[in-house]
Coordinates of C-alpha atoms in Angstrom, one line a residue:
M13 CA 11.4 -17.3 2.6
A14 CA 11.6 -14.7 5.2
H15 CA 14.2 -16.6 7.3
N16 CA 16.4 -17.6 4.2
D17 CA 18.9 -15.7 2.6
E18 CA 18.3 -13.9 -0.6
S19 CA 18.7 -15.6 -3.9
S20 CA 18.2 -15.3 -7.6
F21 CA 14.5 -15.6 -7.1
Y22 CA 14.1 -13.9 -3.9
D23 CA 14.8 -10.3 -2.5
K24 CA 13.8 -8.8 0.9
K25 CA 13.4 -5.3 1.9
R26 CA 12.9 -3.6 5.1
Q27 CA 10.6 -1.2 3.6
L28 CA 9.5 0.2 0.2
N29 CA 10.0 3.8 -0.5
L30 CA 8.1 4.7 -3.5
H31 CA 7.5 8.3 -3.0
T32 CA 11.0 9.2 -4.3
R33 CA 12.5 8.6 -7.6
E34 CA 15.5 6.8 -6.0
G35 CA 13.2 4.4 -4.0
K36 CA 11.2 3.8 -7.2
G37 CA 14.6 3.2 -9.3
K38 CA 15.8 0.7 -6.8
F39 CA 12.3 -1.3 -6.6
L40 CA 12.1 -1.2 -10.4
K41 CA 15.7 -2.6 -10.9
H42 CA 14.8 -5.7 -8.6
I43 CA 11.6 -6.5 -10.4
C44 CA 13.5 -6.2 -13.9
A45 CA 16.4 -8.5 -12.4
L46 CA 14.1 -11.0 -10.9
S47 CA 11.9 -11.2 -14.0
N48 CA 14.8 -11.7 -16.2
S49 CA 16.3 -14.5 -14.0
N50 CA 13.1 -16.6 -13.7
P51 CA 11.4 -16.9 -17.1
A52 CA 9.8 -20.1 -16.1
N53 CA 8.6 -19.6 -12.3
N54 CA 7.5 -16.9 -9.9
S55 CA 10.0 -14.7 -8.1
Y56 CA 9.5 -12.8 -5.1
I57 CA 10.4 -9.7 -3.0
V58 CA 9.3 -9.7 0.7
V59 CA 8.9 -6.6 2.6
G60 CA 9.1 -6.1 6.2
V61 CA 12.1 -8.1 6.8
E62 CA 15.5 -7.0 8.5
D63 CA 18.3 -7.7 6.0
H64 CA 21.2 -8.6 8.7
D65 CA 19.1 -11.0 10.8
N66 CA 16.0 -12.0 8.9
E67 CA 13.7 -10.7 11.6
I68 CA 10.2 -10.4 10.5
V69 CA 9.3 -6.8 11.9
G70 CA 6.5 -6.0 9.2
D71 CA 5.8 -2.8 7.5
D72 CA 2.8 -0.6 7.1
F73 CA -0.4 -1.9 5.1
F74 CA 0.3 -1.2 1.7
D75 CA -3.0 -1.1 -0.5
D76 CA -1.9 0.4 -3.9
S77 CA -3.0 -2.3 -6.5
R78 CA -1.8 0.2 -9.4
I79 CA 1.7 -0.6 -8.5
Q80 CA 1.6 -2.2 -11.8
N81 CA 1.2 0.7 -13.4
L82 CA 4.6 2.0 -12.1
V83 CA 6.2 -1.1 -13.5
N84 CA 4.2 -0.8 -17.0
A85 CA 5.5 2.9 -17.1
F86 CA 9.3 2.4 -16.9
L87 CA 9.8 -1.3 -18.0
E88 CA 9.5 -2.6 -21.6
N89 CA 8.0 -6.2 -21.6
P90 CA 7.0 -5.6 -18.1
P91 CA 6.1 -8.7 -16.0
K92 CA 2.8 -9.0 -14.3
I93 CA 3.2 -8.4 -10.7
Q94 CA 0.8 -8.8 -7.6
Y95 CA 1.3 -7.1 -4.0
E96 CA -0.3 -8.8 -1.0
N97 CA -0.6 -7.7 2.6
V98 CA 0.2 -11.1 4.7
P99 CA -0.7 -10.7 8.6
F100 CA 1.5 -12.5 11.0
P101 CA 0.5 -13.6 14.5
N102 CA 3.6 -12.0 16.3
L103 CA 3.1 -8.5 14.6
P104 CA 0.9 -5.7 15.7
K105 CA -2.2 -5.4 14.1
D106 CA -1.3 -2.4 12.0
R107 CA 1.6 -4.2 10.5
V108 CA 2.1 -6.9 7.9
I109 CA 4.6 -8.6 5.6
G110 CA 4.2 -7.3 1.9
L111 CA 4.6 -10.1 -0.4
V112 CA 5.6 -9.1 -4.3
T113 CA 4.9 -12.0 -6.8
I114 CA 6.6 -11.4 -10.0
K115 CA 5.1 -13.8 -12.7
P116 CA 7.3 -15.5 -15.1
K117 CA 7.9 -13.9 -18.6
N118 CA 10.1 -15.2 -21.3
K119 CA 10.8 -11.9 -22.8
T120 CA 13.5 -9.8 -21.7
S121 CA 12.6 -6.7 -19.3
Y122 CA 14.4 -3.5 -19.8
F123 CA 14.1 0.2 -18.9
K124 CA 12.3 1.9 -21.5
K125 CA 13.2 5.3 -19.9
G126 CA 15.5 6.5 -17.1
I127 CA 14.9 7.0 -13.6
H128 CA 17.3 8.2 -10.8
T129 CA 20.8 7.0 -12.0
I130 CA 19.3 4.0 -14.1
L131 CA 19.6 4.8 -17.7
A132 CA 17.0 3.9 -20.4
K133 CA 17.8 0.7 -22.2
S134 CA 19.5 -0.6 -19.1
V135 CA 18.7 -4.4 -18.3
F136 CA 19.4 -6.1 -14.9
M137 CA 19.9 -9.9 -13.9
R138 CA 20.2 -11.5 -10.6
R139 CA 23.7 -12.7 -9.8
G140 CA 23.1 -14.8 -6.6
S141 CA 21.5 -12.1 -4.2
N142 CA 22.4 -9.0 -6.1
S143 CA 20.6 -7.4 -9.0
V144 CA 23.4 -6.3 -11.4
P145 CA 23.3 -4.8 -14.9
V146 CA 24.1 -6.8 -18.0
E147 CA 25.0 -6.1 -21.6
G148 CA 24.4 -8.1 -24.6
T149 CA 22.6 -11.4 -24.6
V150 CA 20.6 -12.0 -21.6
E151 CA 21.0 -15.8 -20.6
K152 CA 17.8 -17.4 -19.2
N153 CA 18.0 -19.4 -16.0
Y154 CA 15.6 -22.3 -15.6
Q155 CA 17.3 -23.9 -12.5
N156 CA 15.1 -22.3 -10.0
T157 CA 11.8 -23.9 -11.3
A158 CA 11.7 -26.9 -9.0
T159 CA 12.9 -25.2 -5.9
V160 CA 10.1 -22.4 -6.4
I161 CA 7.5 -25.0 -7.1
G162 CA 8.4 -26.7 -3.7
I163 CA 8.2 -23.8 -1.8
E164 CA 4.8 -22.9 -3.1
N165 CA 3.1 -26.3 -2.7
N166 CA 4.4 -26.2 0.9
S167 CA 2.9 -23.0 1.4
R168 CA -0.9 -24.0 0.5
N169 CA -3.6 -23.3 3.0
S170 CA -5.9 -25.9 4.9
I171 CA -9.1 -26.0 6.7
G172 CA -6.9 -25.8 10.0
Y173 CA -5.2 -22.5 9.2
T174 CA -8.4 -20.9 7.9
L175 CA -10.2 -22.1 11.3
D176 CA -7.4 -20.7 13.4
G177 CA -7.4 -17.6 11.3
V178 CA -11.2 -16.8 11.8
I179 CA -11.0 -17.6 15.6
D180 CA -7.8 -15.6 16.0
F181 CA -9.5 -12.7 14.2
M182 CA -13.0 -12.8 16.0
N183 CA -12.1 -13.7 19.6
F184 CA -8.5 -12.1 20.2
R185 CA -7.3 -9.4 17.8
H186 CA -10.9 -7.5 17.4
K187 CA -13.1 -9.0 20.1
D188 CA -13.9 -5.4 21.2
M189 CA -14.8 -4.1 17.7
A190 CA -18.0 -6.6 16.8
P191 CA -16.0 -8.6 14.3
K192 CA -18.2 -10.3 11.6
Y193 CA -17.4 -12.9 8.9
K194 CA -19.0 -14.0 5.7
V195 CA -18.6 -17.3 3.6
F196 CA -18.8 -17.1 0.1
K197 CA -19.0 -19.9 -2.4
E198 CA -18.5 -22.4 0.6
L199 CA -14.7 -21.6 0.0
F200 CA -13.8 -18.2 1.0
V201 CA -14.1 -16.6 4.3
I202 CA -14.0 -12.7 4.8
C203 CA -13.7 -11.4 8.3
W204 CA -14.0 -7.6 9.2
A205 CA -13.9 -5.3 12.2
G206 CA -14.5 -1.6 12.6
I207 CA -16.0 1.0 14.8
P208 CA -19.1 2.3 13.5
K209 CA -19.8 6.2 13.2
R210 CA -23.0 7.7 12.1
V211 CA -22.8 10.8 9.9
K212 CA -26.0 12.3 8.5
D213 CA -27.7 9.5 6.8
K214 CA -24.5 6.9 6.3
T215 CA -22.7 4.8 8.8
Y216 CA -19.1 4.6 8.3
L217 CA -16.7 2.0 9.7
S218 CA -13.2 3.3 11.3
R219 CA -10.1 1.8 12.2
V220 CA -11.2 -0.9 9.8
D221 CA -9.3 -4.2 9.5
I222 CA -10.5 -6.6 6.8
E223 CA -9.1 -9.9 6.0
L224 CA -9.5 -12.9 3.3
I225 CA -8.7 -15.4 5.7
N226 CA -8.2 -18.8 3.8
E227 CA -6.0 -16.9 1.5
Q228 CA -4.0 -15.1 4.1
I229 CA -4.6 -11.5 2.8
K230 CA -5.3 -8.4 4.5
L231 CA -7.6 -6.4 2.1
F232 CA -8.0 -3.4 3.9
Y233 CA -6.5 -1.5 7.1
S234 CA -6.5 2.0 7.9
A235 CA -6.2 3.8 11.6
L236 CA -7.9 7.0 10.2
D237 CA -10.1 6.5 7.1
E238 CA -13.8 5.5 7.2
V239 CA -15.3 3.0 4.6
I240 CA -18.7 1.6 4.0
I241 CA -19.0 -2.2 3.6
E242 CA -21.6 -4.0 1.4
F243 CA -21.9 -7.5 0.4
D244 CA -24.2 -10.1 -1.4
E245 CA -24.0 -13.9 -2.0
N246 CA -21.1 -13.4 -4.8
S247 CA -19.3 -10.1 -4.0
F248 CA -17.8 -8.3 -1.0
T249 CA -17.5 -4.4 -1.7
I250 CA -15.3 -1.9 0.3
T251 CA -16.0 1.8 -0.4
E252 CA -13.2 4.1 1.2
F253 CA -14.0 7.6 2.2
V254 CA -11.4 10.3 3.1
P255 CA -12.5 13.2 5.4
L256 CA -11.1 16.6 4.1
G257 CA -12.0 20.0 5.2
L258 CA -10.8 23.3 6.3
N259 CA -11.5 25.4 9.5
D260 CA -13.0 22.5 11.4
K261 CA -15.7 21.8 8.6
T262 CA -15.3 18.2 7.2
T263 CA -16.8 16.4 4.4
Y264 CA -16.6 12.9 3.4
Y265 CA -15.4 12.3 -0.3
P266 CA -15.3 8.9 -2.0
L267 CA -11.7 7.6 -2.6
E268 CA -11.7 4.3 -3.9
Q269 CA -14.0 1.2 -4.3
Q270 CA -12.7 -2.3 -4.3
I271 CA -14.9 -5.2 -5.1
I272 CA -14.1 -9.0 -4.5
R273 CA -16.1 -11.0 -6.9
F274 CA -16.1 -15.0 -6.2
Y275 CA -17.0 -17.5 -8.6
D276 CA -18.4 -21.3 -8.4
N277 CA -15.2 -22.7 -9.7
G278 CA -13.0 -21.6 -6.7
Y279 CA -11.8 -18.4 -8.6
Y280 CA -12.2 -14.8 -7.1
K281 CA -11.2 -11.5 -8.8
I282 CA -10.3 -8.2 -7.2
E283 CA -11.6 -5.2 -9.0
N284 CA -10.3 -1.5 -8.0
K285 CA -11.9 1.7 -9.1
M286 CA -10.7 5.1 -8.2
L287 CA -13.6 7.4 -7.3
F288 CA -11.9 10.6 -5.8
E289 CA -12.6 13.9 -7.1
P290 CA -10.6 16.6 -5.7
P291 CA -12.7 19.3 -3.7
E292 CA -12.0 23.1 -4.8
F293 CA -11.3 25.5 -2.1
N294 CA -11.0 29.4 -2.2
R295 CA -7.5 30.0 -3.2
K296 CA -7.1 33.1 -0.9
M297 CA -7.9 30.9 1.9
L298 CA -5.5 28.4 0.5
H299 CA -2.8 30.7 0.4
H300 CA -2.9 31.8 3.9
I301 CA -3.1 28.0 5.2
Y302 CA -0.2 27.1 2.8
N303 CA 2.0 29.9 4.4
A304 CA 0.9 29.1 7.9
N305 CA 2.1 25.5 7.4
I306 CA 5.4 26.5 6.2
A307 CA 5.7 28.9 9.1
L308 CA 4.7 26.4 11.5
L309 CA 7.4 23.7 10.2
S310 CA 10.1 26.2 10.3
K311 CA 9.3 26.7 14.0
I312 CA 9.8 23.1 14.6
Q313 CA 13.0 22.9 12.6
K314 CA 14.3 25.8 14.8
G315 CA 13.3 24.2 18.0
V316 CA 10.8 26.9 19.0
S317 CA 8.2 25.6 21.3
L318 CA 4.6 25.4 20.0
S319 CA 1.5 26.4 21.6
E320 CA -1.5 24.1 22.4
R321 CA -3.3 25.5 19.3
E322 CA -0.2 25.1 17.0
N323 CA 0.3 21.5 18.2
K324 CA -3.3 20.8 17.1
D325 CA -2.8 22.5 13.8
L326 CA 0.2 20.6 13.0
E327 CA -2.1 17.4 13.0
N328 CA -3.8 19.0 10.0
V329 CA -0.5 20.0 8.0
P330 CA -0.3 16.7 6.1
S331 CA -4.2 16.9 5.0
T332 CA -3.9 20.9 4.3
F333 CA -1.0 20.5 2.3
M334 CA -2.7 17.6 0.3
I335 CA -5.7 19.9 -0.4
C336 CA -3.4 22.6 -1.5
Y337 CA -1.5 20.5 -4.0
L338 CA -4.9 19.3 -5.3
N339 CA -5.9 22.8 -6.0
G340 CA -2.8 23.8 -7.9
F341 CA -0.1 24.3 -5.4
E342 CA 2.6 22.3 -7.1
D343 CA 5.2 22.9 -4.5
A344 CA 2.9 21.7 -1.5
K345 CA 3.6 17.9 -2.1
Q346 CA 7.2 18.2 -2.0
K347 CA 7.1 20.7 1.1
L348 CA 5.1 17.7 2.8
I349 CA 7.5 15.0 1.7
E350 CA 10.5 17.3 3.1
A351 CA 8.8 17.4 6.3
K352 CA 8.8 13.8 7.0
S353 CA 11.7 13.6 9.6
L354 CA 10.1 16.6 11.4
L355 CA 6.6 14.9 11.6
K356 CA 8.1 11.5 12.3
A357 CA 10.0 12.7 15.3
H358 CA 7.1 14.8 16.8
Q359 CA 5.8 13.7 20.3
N360 CA 2.4 13.1 19.0
P361 CA 2.2 10.0 16.8
T362 CA -1.2 11.2 15.2
V363 CA 0.8 13.6 13.4
Y364 CA 3.0 11.1 11.6
V365 CA 0.0 8.8 10.9
S366 CA -1.6 12.0 9.2
F367 CA 1.4 12.2 7.1
K368 CA 1.3 8.5 5.8
E369 CA -2.3 8.7 5.1
A370 CA -1.9 12.0 3.1
L371 CA 1.0 10.2 0.9
R372 CA -1.1 7.2 0.7
I373 CA -3.8 9.1 -1.1
L374 CA -1.5 11.2 -3.4
R375 CA 0.0 7.9 -4.3
K376 CA -3.1 6.2 -5.3
M377 CA -4.1 9.2 -7.5
K378 CA -0.8 9.3 -9.2
Y379 CA -0.7 5.7 -10.1
D380 CA -4.2 5.9 -11.3
R381 CA -3.0 8.3 -14.0
T382 CA 0.1 8.5 -15.8
I383 CA 3.3 8.0 -13.9
E384 CA 5.6 11.0 -13.9

């Protein structure tokens, strides 16, 4: 699909921007339009494709299964959607193609409340490759069904693809990280790799990559966070931890648990459970750190050279802003978002990686609760 032009059942995006109301509004508009225009077949949004030449460039791994909560919060008669991370051989291992599948629904979806420039009660349809507002009766389109079924049938996996995927994961992409694999129910193959790190009485894996090979789905990828992996004959459990702390004192807090359960009938189910309980810190100390972060960003904005210590402190700005926000500093999250361009342009790439990780955690927590 990535190499074809957009249509009434398919939209493509260079990336998703779900931490702004404008970005959420655009995403929801396309979900609404694709759902209404395809009442009898799946429709799709492919993320990580250049619009002008269809080049597959990839996007960051996006692990937020609670994206359905965002759709439910703003759309009446919301369709069921699924977000999958699809690895491609020609992409770096930290980049994937995002595949959003919108399940068919005969009832008309519309906005039950406004967001950005979209008003409540708005209805959208696909007209060719565009998502456009409509008024009055929505005409159902059943002409895409045969085309979509044909595309889906041609994309089915085979044992050859599965074996190639396992060999590629084990022998090429992660040969230096002691990769492992496990077969479930004689049907499903999970491969994983990571660098073990012993902290007190627990062993964590960092730089973790986990794939459900025969489904071509990347289950987990992180350049920073640590996970613990457990499995038996019927399930595979990923418990993600986030290191947080102040003044070089770090504690590992459980963030989220993902359990993949496998069944004898060739079916599997993924369950997600948010575990995170924000740590509380001394507010006087947080005030000092909050003001120091703002002063540090102001220096960068003015082009003032930073000392070696200040450059090191900059790596911690995203996580300390996040800690401040979780402890009642309501402006801290917005300050972090506004600093995106400064952190992205910094010569130390770790700074921007830390920014993306902090926003990822905050996004997870937000989708786990009521959407604002």
